[in-house]
Amino acid sequence: MSGGARAPQRERGPRSGDAGRVPARTEQTHDAETAPPSRRNEELRIYGLNAVRAVFARRPEAIRKVYLAEARIPALQPLLKWCVAQRVGYRVVDEPDLQKLASSAHHEGVVVDVLRAEPAPLSTWLRALPAGPQCALWLDGVGNPHNFGAILRSAAHFGVAAVLLPKDSPLALSGAAARVAEGGAEAVPLVRLGRSDNAMAQLRGEGFALAATVVEGGANVFTAALPPRVVYVLGAEGEGMDRDFATQCDLRVSIPGTGVVESLNVAAATAVLLAGWAKGRAA
């Protein structure tokens, strides 16, 4: 996550005598904790090996600072060599410091400060969208960062074109969500919507049908004939979808089950829905 407690770190680099190791260098970049407030808002602190590797692979220019455990040096050689070449600061720190930096014990030995990628406007995303079958996710009230991360992971796995965020939604990528996404946060674009009615009209104008996901009363998602372009609208954890909003969608779908539990967790439901969508495209 952005921010975090300032950790008492020692300045270190890999031992110069080790073959293939990145040479130590003097730290020249500032820590995110001491950056001006405007800069802190622009930066995101991510952690987890796959999340960090995904940022390095897709937008290395966004990397501002790297903290890592000594044991991670071999696995992160390409990143550290890039840091030296680009004069981006890195530090080798101890386990307690990594936990403080990440505000989590699940840092997997690496924490990185990166520039936050802002969601694109809906019109911009639609203009760049290739023709043909597409699937997107509209998150209506989803707020839990772990659910968000799991949704992004499934979305990346099944090739979802974007995750759509309502105009007033506070949902944003966090370090926890990026770690749970296991690299999926870098693969799936986030799109910021305007007014709901305008967004629905824009999506329909580009051939999308909106499918409200409801606990009961919807078409069986495994047998329903879905259009080539579909937006699954997913409701909040606990409350589910807003009923008025569901009636404005083009169709309603449900995931059938035994009835022993009322419904699936929103992240689990997303994986089921996307698997069904992918199967339909492969048929």
PDB file of C-alpha atoms in Angstrom:
ATOM      1  CA  MET A   1       0.000   0.000   0.000  1.00  0.00           C
ATOM      2  CA  SER A   2       0.990   3.611  -0.320  1.00  0.00           C
ATOM      3  CA  GLY A   3       2.765   5.051   2.666  1.00  0.00           C
ATOM      4  CA  GLY A   4       3.645   2.854   5.648  1.00  0.00           C
ATOM      5  CA  ALA A   5       5.877   3.204   8.696  1.00  0.00           C
ATOM      6  CA  ARG A   6       9.425   4.357   8.125  1.00  0.00           C
ATOM      7  CA  ALA A   7      11.788   1.456   8.635  1.00  0.00           C
ATOM      8  CA  PRO A   8      15.317   1.785  10.072  1.00  0.00           C
ATOM      9  CA  GLN A   9      17.135   0.230   7.131  1.00  0.00           C
ATOM     10  CA  ARG A  10      20.801  -0.190   6.515  1.00  0.00           C
ATOM     11  CA  GLU A  11      22.261   0.777   3.156  1.00  0.00           C
ATOM     12  CA  ARG A  12      23.539  -2.355   1.466  1.00  0.00           C
ATOM     13  CA  GLY A  13      24.191  -3.920  -1.876  1.00  0.00           C
ATOM     14  CA  PRO A  14      25.172  -7.405  -3.007  1.00  0.00           C
ATOM     15  CA  ARG A  15      28.728  -8.433  -2.162  1.00  0.00           C
ATOM     16  CA  SER A  16      31.024  -7.281  -4.950  1.00  0.00           C
ATOM     17  CA  GLY A  17      32.926 -10.555  -4.947  1.00  0.00           C
ATOM     18  CA  ASP A  18      29.900 -12.671  -5.844  1.00  0.00           C
ATOM     19  CA  ALA A  19      29.848 -13.717  -9.484  1.00  0.00           C
ATOM     20  CA  GLY A  20      26.957 -12.268 -11.429  1.00  0.00           C
ATOM     21  CA  ARG A  21      25.780 -10.123  -8.539  1.00  0.00           C
ATOM     22  CA  VAL A  22      24.651  -6.537  -8.960  1.00  0.00           C
ATOM     23  CA  PRO A  23      27.242  -4.119  -7.553  1.00  0.00           C
ATOM     24  CA  ALA A  24      26.371  -2.029  -4.544  1.00  0.00           C
ATOM     25  CA  ARG A  25      25.608   1.594  -5.202  1.00  0.00           C
ATOM     26  CA  THR A  26      24.956   4.760  -3.234  1.00  0.00           C
ATOM     27  CA  GLU A  27      21.296   5.468  -2.574  1.00  0.00           C
ATOM     28  CA  GLN A  28      20.205   8.691  -4.269  1.00  0.00           C
ATOM     29  CA  THR A  29      16.420   8.532  -4.448  1.00  0.00           C
ATOM     30  CA  HIS A  30      14.145   9.573  -1.582  1.00  0.00           C
ATOM     31  CA  ASP A  31      11.904   7.211   0.344  1.00  0.00           C
ATOM     32  CA  ALA A  32       8.159   7.356  -0.282  1.00  0.00           C
ATOM     33  CA  GLU A  33       7.606   8.118   3.421  1.00  0.00           C
ATOM     34  CA  THR A  34       9.459  11.438   3.067  1.00  0.00           C
ATOM     35  CA  ALA A  35       7.944  12.454  -0.256  1.00  0.00           C
ATOM     36  CA  PRO A  36       5.602  15.452  -0.411  1.00  0.00           C
ATOM     37  CA  PRO A  37       1.883  14.562   0.030  1.00  0.00           C
ATOM     38  CA  SER A  38       1.170  15.092  -3.681  1.00  0.00           C
ATOM     39  CA  ARG A  39       3.947  12.660  -4.605  1.00  0.00           C
ATOM     40  CA  ARG A  40       2.746  10.068  -2.068  1.00  0.00           C
ATOM     41  CA  ASN A  41      -0.715  10.161  -3.633  1.00  0.00           C
ATOM     42  CA  GLU A  42       0.826   9.428  -7.036  1.00  0.00           C
ATOM     43  CA  GLU A  43       2.782   6.459  -5.735  1.00  0.00           C
ATOM     44  CA  LEU A  44       1.683   2.975  -4.778  1.00  0.00           C
ATOM     45  CA  ARG A  45       3.613   0.570  -2.590  1.00  0.00           C
ATOM     46  CA  ILE A  46       3.302  -2.958  -3.906  1.00  0.00           C
ATOM     47  CA  TYR A  47       4.776  -6.187  -2.616  1.00  0.00           C
ATOM     48  CA  GLY A  48       4.915  -9.845  -3.554  1.00  0.00           C
ATOM     49  CA  LEU A  49       7.269 -11.445  -6.067  1.00  0.00           C
ATOM     50  CA  ASN A  50       4.830 -11.901  -8.949  1.00  0.00           C
ATOM     51  CA  ALA A  51       3.280  -8.454  -8.482  1.00  0.00           C
ATOM     52  CA  VAL A  52       6.716  -6.812  -8.609  1.00  0.00           C
ATOM     53  CA  ARG A  53       7.862  -8.877 -11.581  1.00  0.00           C
ATOM     54  CA  ALA A  54       4.714  -7.893 -13.479  1.00  0.00           C
ATOM     55  CA  VAL A  55       5.371  -4.185 -12.959  1.00  0.00           C
ATOM     56  CA  PHE A  56       8.975  -4.614 -14.049  1.00  0.00           C
ATOM     57  CA  ALA A  57       7.896  -6.494 -17.176  1.00  0.00           C
ATOM     58  CA  ARG A  58       5.119  -4.117 -18.253  1.00  0.00           C
ATOM     59  CA  ARG A  59       6.054  -0.643 -17.031  1.00  0.00           C
ATOM     60  CA  PRO A  60       9.523  -0.515 -15.496  1.00  0.00           C
ATOM     61  CA  GLU A  61       9.592   3.256 -15.907  1.00  0.00           C
ATOM     62  CA  ALA A  62       7.038   3.452 -13.074  1.00  0.00           C
ATOM     63  CA  ILE A  63       9.450   1.966 -10.506  1.00  0.00           C
ATOM     64  CA  ARG A  64      10.746   4.518  -7.998  1.00  0.00           C
ATOM     65  CA  LYS A  65      12.344   2.491  -5.172  1.00  0.00           C
ATOM     66  CA  VAL A  66      13.034  -1.174  -4.391  1.00  0.00           C
ATOM     67  CA  TYR A  67      13.413  -2.824  -0.995  1.00  0.00           C
ATOM     68  CA  LEU A  68      14.297  -6.500  -0.839  1.00  0.00           C
ATOM     69  CA  ALA A  69      15.520  -9.279   1.401  1.00  0.00           C
ATOM     70  CA  GLU A  70      19.061 -10.506   0.769  1.00  0.00           C
ATOM     71  CA  ALA A  71      17.680 -13.930  -0.121  1.00  0.00           C
ATOM     72  CA  ARG A  72      15.766 -12.365  -3.026  1.00  0.00           C
ATOM     73  CA  ILE A  73      18.869 -10.949  -4.749  1.00  0.00           C
ATOM     74  CA  PRO A  74      19.377 -13.947  -7.092  1.00  0.00           C
ATOM     75  CA  ALA A  75      15.709 -14.013  -8.161  1.00  0.00           C
ATOM     76  CA  LEU A  76      15.638 -10.261  -8.790  1.00  0.00           C
ATOM     77  CA  GLN A  77      18.961  -9.832 -10.624  1.00  0.00           C
ATOM     78  CA  PRO A  78      17.372  -8.335 -13.792  1.00  0.00           C
ATOM     79  CA  LEU A  79      15.449  -5.771 -11.739  1.00  0.00           C
ATOM     80  CA  LEU A  80      18.499  -4.789  -9.679  1.00  0.00           C
ATOM     81  CA  LYS A  81      20.706  -4.433 -12.752  1.00  0.00           C
ATOM     82  CA  TRP A  82      18.025  -2.225 -14.283  1.00  0.00           C
ATOM     83  CA  CYS A  83      17.982  -0.139 -11.090  1.00  0.00           C
ATOM     84  CA  VAL A  84      21.732   0.413 -11.337  1.00  0.00           C
ATOM     85  CA  ALA A  85      21.523   1.346 -15.021  1.00  0.00           C
ATOM     86  CA  GLN A  86      18.592   3.711 -14.479  1.00  0.00           C
ATOM     87  CA  ARG A  87      19.859   5.156 -11.184  1.00  0.00           C
ATOM     88  CA  VAL A  88      16.806   3.918  -9.306  1.00  0.00           C
ATOM     89  CA  GLY A  89      17.444   3.314  -5.623  1.00  0.00           C
ATOM     90  CA  TYR A  90      17.288  -0.103  -3.992  1.00  0.00           C
ATOM     91  CA  ARG A  91      17.972  -1.308  -0.463  1.00  0.00           C
ATOM     92  CA  VAL A  92      18.576  -4.705   1.089  1.00  0.00           C
ATOM     93  CA  VAL A  93      16.607  -4.773   4.347  1.00  0.00           C
ATOM     94  CA  ASP A  94      15.730  -7.218   7.093  1.00  0.00           C
ATOM     95  CA  GLU A  95      12.455  -9.088   7.550  1.00  0.00           C
ATOM     96  CA  PRO A  96      11.003  -6.776  10.252  1.00  0.00           C
ATOM     97  CA  ASP A  97      11.659  -3.757   8.039  1.00  0.00           C
ATOM     98  CA  LEU A  98       9.968  -5.387   5.051  1.00  0.00           C
ATOM     99  CA  GLN A  99       6.916  -6.095   7.188  1.00  0.00           C
ATOM    100  CA  LYS A 100       6.790  -2.455   8.262  1.00  0.00           C
ATOM    101  CA  LEU A 101       7.214  -1.205   4.709  1.00  0.00           C
ATOM    102  CA  ALA A 102       4.500  -3.482   3.338  1.00  0.00           C
ATOM    103  CA  SER A 103       2.281  -3.298   6.436  1.00  0.00           C
ATOM    104  CA  SER A 104       1.958  -7.034   5.827  1.00  0.00           C
ATOM    105  CA  ALA A 105       3.755 -10.275   6.560  1.00  0.00           C
ATOM    106  CA  HIS A 106       2.964 -11.422   2.999  1.00  0.00           C
ATOM    107  CA  HIS A 107       5.608  -9.320   1.256  1.00  0.00           C
ATOM    108  CA  GLU A 108       7.483 -12.371  -0.145  1.00  0.00           C
ATOM    109  CA  GLY A 109      10.797 -10.619   0.296  1.00  0.00           C
ATOM    110  CA  VAL A 110      10.293  -7.579  -1.930  1.00  0.00           C
ATOM    111  CA  VAL A 111       8.550  -4.208  -1.684  1.00  0.00           C
ATOM    112  CA  VAL A 112       8.525  -1.620  -4.472  1.00  0.00           C
ATOM    113  CA  ASP A 113       7.289   1.953  -4.729  1.00  0.00           C
ATOM    114  CA  VAL A 114       5.789   2.633  -8.156  1.00  0.00           C
ATOM    115  CA  LEU A 115       3.885   5.398  -9.860  1.00  0.00           C
ATOM    116  CA  ARG A 116       0.182   4.658  -9.759  1.00  0.00           C
ATOM    117  CA  ALA A 117      -1.464   3.911 -13.119  1.00  0.00           C
ATOM    118  CA  GLU A 118      -4.649   5.973 -13.255  1.00  0.00           C
ATOM    119  CA  PRO A 119      -7.822   4.385 -14.683  1.00  0.00           C
ATOM    120  CA  ALA A 120      -8.622   5.377 -18.257  1.00  0.00           C
ATOM    121  CA  PRO A 121     -11.897   7.122 -19.155  1.00  0.00           C
ATOM    122  CA  LEU A 122     -14.506   4.806 -20.672  1.00  0.00           C
ATOM    123  CA  SER A 123     -14.510   6.608 -24.030  1.00  0.00           C
ATOM    124  CA  THR A 124     -10.726   6.261 -24.339  1.00  0.00           C
ATOM    125  CA  TRP A 125     -10.853   2.555 -23.580  1.00  0.00           C
ATOM    126  CA  LEU A 126     -13.699   1.922 -26.016  1.00  0.00           C
ATOM    127  CA  ARG A 127     -11.889   3.696 -28.858  1.00  0.00           C
ATOM    128  CA  ALA A 128      -8.850   1.463 -28.426  1.00  0.00           C
ATOM    129  CA  LEU A 129     -10.793  -1.778 -27.974  1.00  0.00           C
ATOM    130  CA  PRO A 130     -10.282  -4.328 -30.771  1.00  0.00           C
ATOM    131  CA  ALA A 131     -13.292  -5.655 -32.651  1.00  0.00           C
ATOM    132  CA  GLY A 132     -14.765  -9.030 -31.824  1.00  0.00           C
ATOM    133  CA  PRO A 133     -15.876 -10.837 -28.654  1.00  0.00           C
ATOM    134  CA  GLN A 134     -14.957  -9.073 -25.433  1.00  0.00           C
ATOM    135  CA  CYS A 135     -15.756  -9.407 -21.745  1.00  0.00           C
ATOM    136  CA  ALA A 136     -15.533  -6.703 -19.079  1.00  0.00           C
ATOM    137  CA  LEU A 137     -16.388  -6.543 -15.381  1.00  0.00           C
ATOM    138  CA  TRP A 138     -18.385  -3.711 -13.793  1.00  0.00           C
ATOM    139  CA  LEU A 139     -17.733  -3.693 -10.036  1.00  0.00           C
ATOM    140  CA  ASP A 140     -20.847  -2.255  -8.379  1.00  0.00           C
ATOM    141  CA  GLY A 141     -19.781  -1.703  -4.764  1.00  0.00           C
ATOM    142  CA  VAL A 142     -16.930  -4.193  -4.452  1.00  0.00           C
ATOM    143  CA  GLY A 143     -14.548  -2.816  -1.839  1.00  0.00           C
ATOM    144  CA  ASN A 144     -12.520  -5.563  -0.162  1.00  0.00           C
ATOM    145  CA  PRO A 145      -8.926  -5.363  -1.475  1.00  0.00           C
ATOM    146  CA  HIS A 146      -8.402  -9.120  -1.284  1.00  0.00           C
ATOM    147  CA  ASN A 147     -11.561  -9.750  -3.297  1.00  0.00           C
ATOM    148  CA  PHE A 148     -10.465  -7.060  -5.747  1.00  0.00           C
ATOM    149  CA  GLY A 149      -7.084  -8.720  -6.137  1.00  0.00           C
ATOM    150  CA  ALA A 150      -8.648 -12.144  -6.659  1.00  0.00           C
ATOM    151  CA  ILE A 151     -11.000 -10.669  -9.271  1.00  0.00           C
ATOM    152  CA  LEU A 152      -8.041  -9.130 -11.110  1.00  0.00           C
ATOM    153  CA  ARG A 153      -6.222 -12.455 -11.032  1.00  0.00           C
ATOM    154  CA  SER A 154      -9.195 -14.277 -12.578  1.00  0.00           C
ATOM    155  CA  ALA A 155      -9.708 -11.457 -15.069  1.00  0.00           C
ATOM    156  CA  ALA A 156      -6.104 -11.733 -16.238  1.00  0.00           C
ATOM    157  CA  HIS A 157      -6.324 -15.510 -16.459  1.00  0.00           C
ATOM    158  CA  PHE A 158      -9.421 -15.445 -18.688  1.00  0.00           C
ATOM    159  CA  GLY A 159      -8.446 -12.439 -20.813  1.00  0.00           C
ATOM    160  CA  VAL A 160     -10.954  -9.879 -19.564  1.00  0.00           C
ATOM    161  CA  ALA A 161     -10.687  -6.617 -21.492  1.00  0.00           C
ATOM    162  CA  ALA A 162     -11.088  -4.296 -18.479  1.00  0.00           C
ATOM    163  CA  VAL A 163     -12.459  -3.802 -15.005  1.00  0.00           C
ATOM    164  CA  LEU A 164     -14.931  -0.916 -14.933  1.00  0.00           C
ATOM    165  CA  LEU A 165     -15.108   1.252 -11.807  1.00  0.00           C
ATOM    166  CA  PRO A 166     -18.183   3.420 -11.117  1.00  0.00           C
ATOM    167  CA  LYS A 167     -17.705   7.174 -11.041  1.00  0.00           C
ATOM    168  CA  ASP A 168     -17.998   7.526  -7.252  1.00  0.00           C
ATOM    169  CA  SER A 169     -16.387   4.234  -6.282  1.00  0.00           C
ATOM    170  CA  PRO A 170     -13.460   4.627  -3.854  1.00  0.00           C
ATOM    171  CA  LEU A 171     -12.037   1.324  -5.066  1.00  0.00           C
ATOM    172  CA  ALA A 172      -8.425   1.632  -6.173  1.00  0.00           C
ATOM    173  CA  LEU A 173      -5.496  -0.705  -6.506  1.00  0.00           C
ATOM    174  CA  SER A 174      -3.667  -1.266  -3.218  1.00  0.00           C
ATOM    175  CA  GLY A 175      -0.586  -3.234  -2.290  1.00  0.00           C
ATOM    176  CA  ALA A 176      -2.738  -6.006  -0.844  1.00  0.00           C
ATOM    177  CA  ALA A 177      -4.859  -6.228  -4.006  1.00  0.00           C
ATOM    178  CA  ALA A 178      -1.777  -6.271  -6.251  1.00  0.00           C
ATOM    179  CA  ARG A 179      -0.209  -9.106  -4.242  1.00  0.00           C
ATOM    180  CA  VAL A 180      -3.369 -11.223  -4.334  1.00  0.00           C
ATOM    181  CA  ALA A 181      -3.671 -10.543  -8.080  1.00  0.00           C
ATOM    182  CA  GLU A 182      -0.249 -12.233  -8.582  1.00  0.00           C
ATOM    183  CA  GLY A 183       0.610  -9.969 -11.531  1.00  0.00           C
ATOM    184  CA  GLY A 184      -2.944  -9.673 -12.849  1.00  0.00           C
ATOM    185  CA  ALA A 185      -3.210  -6.049 -11.764  1.00  0.00           C
ATOM    186  CA  GLU A 186      -0.740  -5.081 -14.493  1.00  0.00           C
ATOM    187  CA  ALA A 187      -2.488  -7.138 -17.179  1.00  0.00           C
ATOM    188  CA  VAL A 188      -6.059  -5.873 -16.808  1.00  0.00           C
ATOM    189  CA  PRO A 189      -6.841  -2.191 -17.498  1.00  0.00           C
ATOM    190  CA  LEU A 190      -8.905  -0.249 -14.974  1.00  0.00           C
ATOM    191  CA  VAL A 191     -11.504   2.064 -16.501  1.00  0.00           C
ATOM    192  CA  ARG A 192     -13.291   4.896 -14.693  1.00  0.00           C
ATOM    193  CA  LEU A 193     -16.950   5.335 -15.639  1.00  0.00           C
ATOM    194  CA  GLY A 194     -18.980   8.511 -15.757  1.00  0.00           C
ATOM    195  CA  ARG A 195     -22.693   8.612 -14.944  1.00  0.00           C
ATOM    196  CA  SER A 196     -24.164   5.121 -14.924  1.00  0.00           C
ATOM    197  CA  ASP A 197     -26.805   5.851 -17.551  1.00  0.00           C
ATOM    198  CA  ASN A 198     -24.242   7.409 -19.890  1.00  0.00           C
ATOM    199  CA  ALA A 199     -21.820   4.542 -19.333  1.00  0.00           C
ATOM    200  CA  MET A 200     -24.500   1.976 -20.122  1.00  0.00           C
ATOM    201  CA  ALA A 201     -25.426   3.830 -23.300  1.00  0.00           C
ATOM    202  CA  GLN A 202     -21.776   4.030 -24.405  1.00  0.00           C
ATOM    203  CA  LEU A 203     -21.237   0.320 -23.784  1.00  0.00           C
ATOM    204  CA  ARG A 204     -24.413  -0.650 -25.636  1.00  0.00           C
ATOM    205  CA  GLY A 205     -23.392   1.592 -28.492  1.00  0.00           C
ATOM    206  CA  GLU A 206     -20.269  -0.539 -28.882  1.00  0.00           C
ATOM    207  CA  GLY A 207     -22.247  -3.789 -28.888  1.00  0.00           C
ATOM    208  CA  PHE A 208     -21.994  -4.747 -25.226  1.00  0.00           C
ATOM    209  CA  ALA A 209     -24.858  -6.296 -23.283  1.00  0.00           C
ATOM    210  CA  LEU A 210     -24.905  -5.796 -19.533  1.00  0.00           C
ATOM    211  CA  ALA A 211     -25.466  -8.963 -17.501  1.00  0.00           C
ATOM    212  CA  ALA A 212     -26.475  -8.431 -13.886  1.00  0.00           C
ATOM    213  CA  THR A 213     -25.238 -11.236 -11.648  1.00  0.00           C
ATOM    214  CA  VAL A 214     -27.960 -12.098  -9.130  1.00  0.00           C
ATOM    215  CA  VAL A 215     -28.223 -14.757  -6.447  1.00  0.00           C
ATOM    216  CA  GLU A 216     -31.491 -16.154  -7.769  1.00  0.00           C
ATOM    217  CA  GLY A 217     -33.992 -15.567 -10.527  1.00  0.00           C
ATOM    218  CA  GLY A 218     -31.441 -15.159 -13.310  1.00  0.00           C
ATOM    219  CA  ALA A 219     -30.734 -17.365 -16.295  1.00  0.00           C
ATOM    220  CA  ASN A 220     -28.454 -20.309 -15.605  1.00  0.00           C
ATOM    221  CA  VAL A 221     -25.015 -18.963 -16.439  1.00  0.00           C
ATOM    222  CA  PHE A 222     -23.920 -22.393 -17.698  1.00  0.00           C
ATOM    223  CA  THR A 223     -26.688 -22.681 -20.277  1.00  0.00           C
ATOM    224  CA  ALA A 224     -27.616 -19.073 -21.075  1.00  0.00           C
ATOM    225  CA  ALA A 225     -26.780 -17.827 -24.570  1.00  0.00           C
ATOM    226  CA  LEU A 226     -24.507 -14.860 -23.988  1.00  0.00           C
ATOM    227  CA  PRO A 227     -23.801 -12.192 -26.600  1.00  0.00           C
ATOM    228  CA  PRO A 228     -20.250 -11.947 -28.008  1.00  0.00           C
ATOM    229  CA  ARG A 229     -19.679  -8.761 -26.040  1.00  0.00           C
ATOM    230  CA  VAL A 230     -20.767  -8.845 -22.431  1.00  0.00           C
ATOM    231  CA  VAL A 231     -20.221  -6.823 -19.265  1.00  0.00           C
ATOM    232  CA  TYR A 232     -20.795  -8.795 -16.064  1.00  0.00           C
ATOM    233  CA  VAL A 233     -22.059  -6.461 -13.338  1.00  0.00           C
ATOM    234  CA  LEU A 234     -20.940  -7.704  -9.924  1.00  0.00           C
ATOM    235  CA  GLY A 235     -22.464  -6.477  -6.683  1.00  0.00           C
ATOM    236  CA  ALA A 236     -20.958  -5.598  -3.341  1.00  0.00           C
ATOM    237  CA  GLU A 237     -19.767  -8.184  -0.860  1.00  0.00           C
ATOM    238  CA  GLY A 238     -22.689  -9.048   1.396  1.00  0.00           C
ATOM    239  CA  GLU A 239     -25.363  -6.776  -0.054  1.00  0.00           C
ATOM    240  CA  GLY A 240     -25.110  -8.009  -3.630  1.00  0.00           C
ATOM    241  CA  MET A 241     -26.272  -5.973  -6.611  1.00  0.00           C
ATOM    242  CA  ASP A 242     -28.541  -2.962  -6.313  1.00  0.00           C
ATOM    243  CA  ARG A 243     -31.961  -4.234  -7.454  1.00  0.00           C
ATOM    244  CA  ASP A 244     -32.869  -1.106  -9.402  1.00  0.00           C
ATOM    245  CA  PHE A 245     -29.564  -1.283 -11.217  1.00  0.00           C
ATOM    246  CA  ALA A 246     -30.113  -4.965 -11.983  1.00  0.00           C
ATOM    247  CA  THR A 247     -33.429  -4.192 -13.691  1.00  0.00           C
ATOM    248  CA  GLN A 248     -31.688  -1.683 -15.968  1.00  0.00           C
ATOM    249  CA  CYS A 249     -29.311  -4.370 -17.275  1.00  0.00           C
ATOM    250  CA  ASP A 250     -30.031  -6.316 -20.454  1.00  0.00           C
ATOM    251  CA  LEU A 251     -30.091  -9.722 -18.774  1.00  0.00           C
ATOM    252  CA  ARG A 252     -29.710 -11.327 -15.376  1.00  0.00           C
ATOM    253  CA  VAL A 253     -27.672 -14.448 -14.724  1.00  0.00           C
ATOM    254  CA  SER A 254     -27.265 -16.699 -11.698  1.00  0.00           C
ATOM    255  CA  ILE A 255     -24.824 -19.428 -10.725  1.00  0.00           C
ATOM    256  CA  PRO A 256     -26.823 -22.532  -9.771  1.00  0.00           C
ATOM    257  CA  GLY A 257     -25.783 -24.460  -6.682  1.00  0.00           C
ATOM    258  CA  THR A 258     -27.014 -26.811  -3.992  1.00  0.00           C
ATOM    259  CA  GLY A 259     -28.600 -24.107  -1.874  1.00  0.00           C
ATOM    260  CA  VAL A 260     -26.606 -25.184   1.169  1.00  0.00           C
ATOM    261  CA  VAL A 261     -25.035 -21.726   1.133  1.00  0.00           C
ATOM    262  CA  GLU A 262     -26.789 -18.644  -0.168  1.00  0.00           C
ATOM    263  CA  SER A 263     -24.187 -17.643  -2.709  1.00  0.00           C
ATOM    264  CA  LEU A 264     -20.523 -17.560  -3.628  1.00  0.00           C
ATOM    265  CA  ASN A 265     -18.026 -14.954  -2.529  1.00  0.00           C
ATOM    266  CA  VAL A 266     -17.836 -12.242  -5.211  1.00  0.00           C
ATOM    267  CA  ALA A 267     -14.309 -13.230  -6.221  1.00  0.00           C
ATOM    268  CA  ALA A 268     -15.220 -16.915  -6.484  1.00  0.00           C
ATOM    269  CA  ALA A 269     -18.363 -16.027  -8.428  1.00  0.00           C
ATOM    270  CA  THR A 270     -16.270 -13.973 -10.854  1.00  0.00           C
ATOM    271  CA  ALA A 271     -14.022 -16.942 -11.589  1.00  0.00           C
ATOM    272  CA  VAL A 272     -17.059 -19.143 -12.294  1.00  0.00           C
ATOM    273  CA  LEU A 273     -18.658 -16.541 -14.558  1.00  0.00           C
ATOM    274  CA  LEU A 274     -15.483 -16.005 -16.529  1.00  0.00           C
ATOM    275  CA  ALA A 275     -14.879 -19.719 -16.932  1.00  0.00           C
ATOM    276  CA  GLY A 276     -18.383 -20.002 -18.388  1.00  0.00           C
ATOM    277  CA  TRP A 277     -17.721 -17.081 -20.721  1.00  0.00           C
ATOM    278  CA  ALA A 278     -14.423 -18.564 -21.883  1.00  0.00           C
ATOM    279  CA  LYS A 279     -16.062 -21.946 -22.517  1.00  0.00           C
ATOM    280  CA  GLY A 280     -18.723 -20.281 -24.651  1.00  0.00           C
ATOM    281  CA  ARG A 281     -16.110 -18.523 -26.762  1.00  0.00           C
ATOM    282  CA  ALA A 282     -14.194 -21.772 -27.279  1.00  0.00           C
ATOM    283  CA  ALA A 283     -17.282 -23.741 -28.360  1.00  0.00           C
TER     284      ALA A 283
END
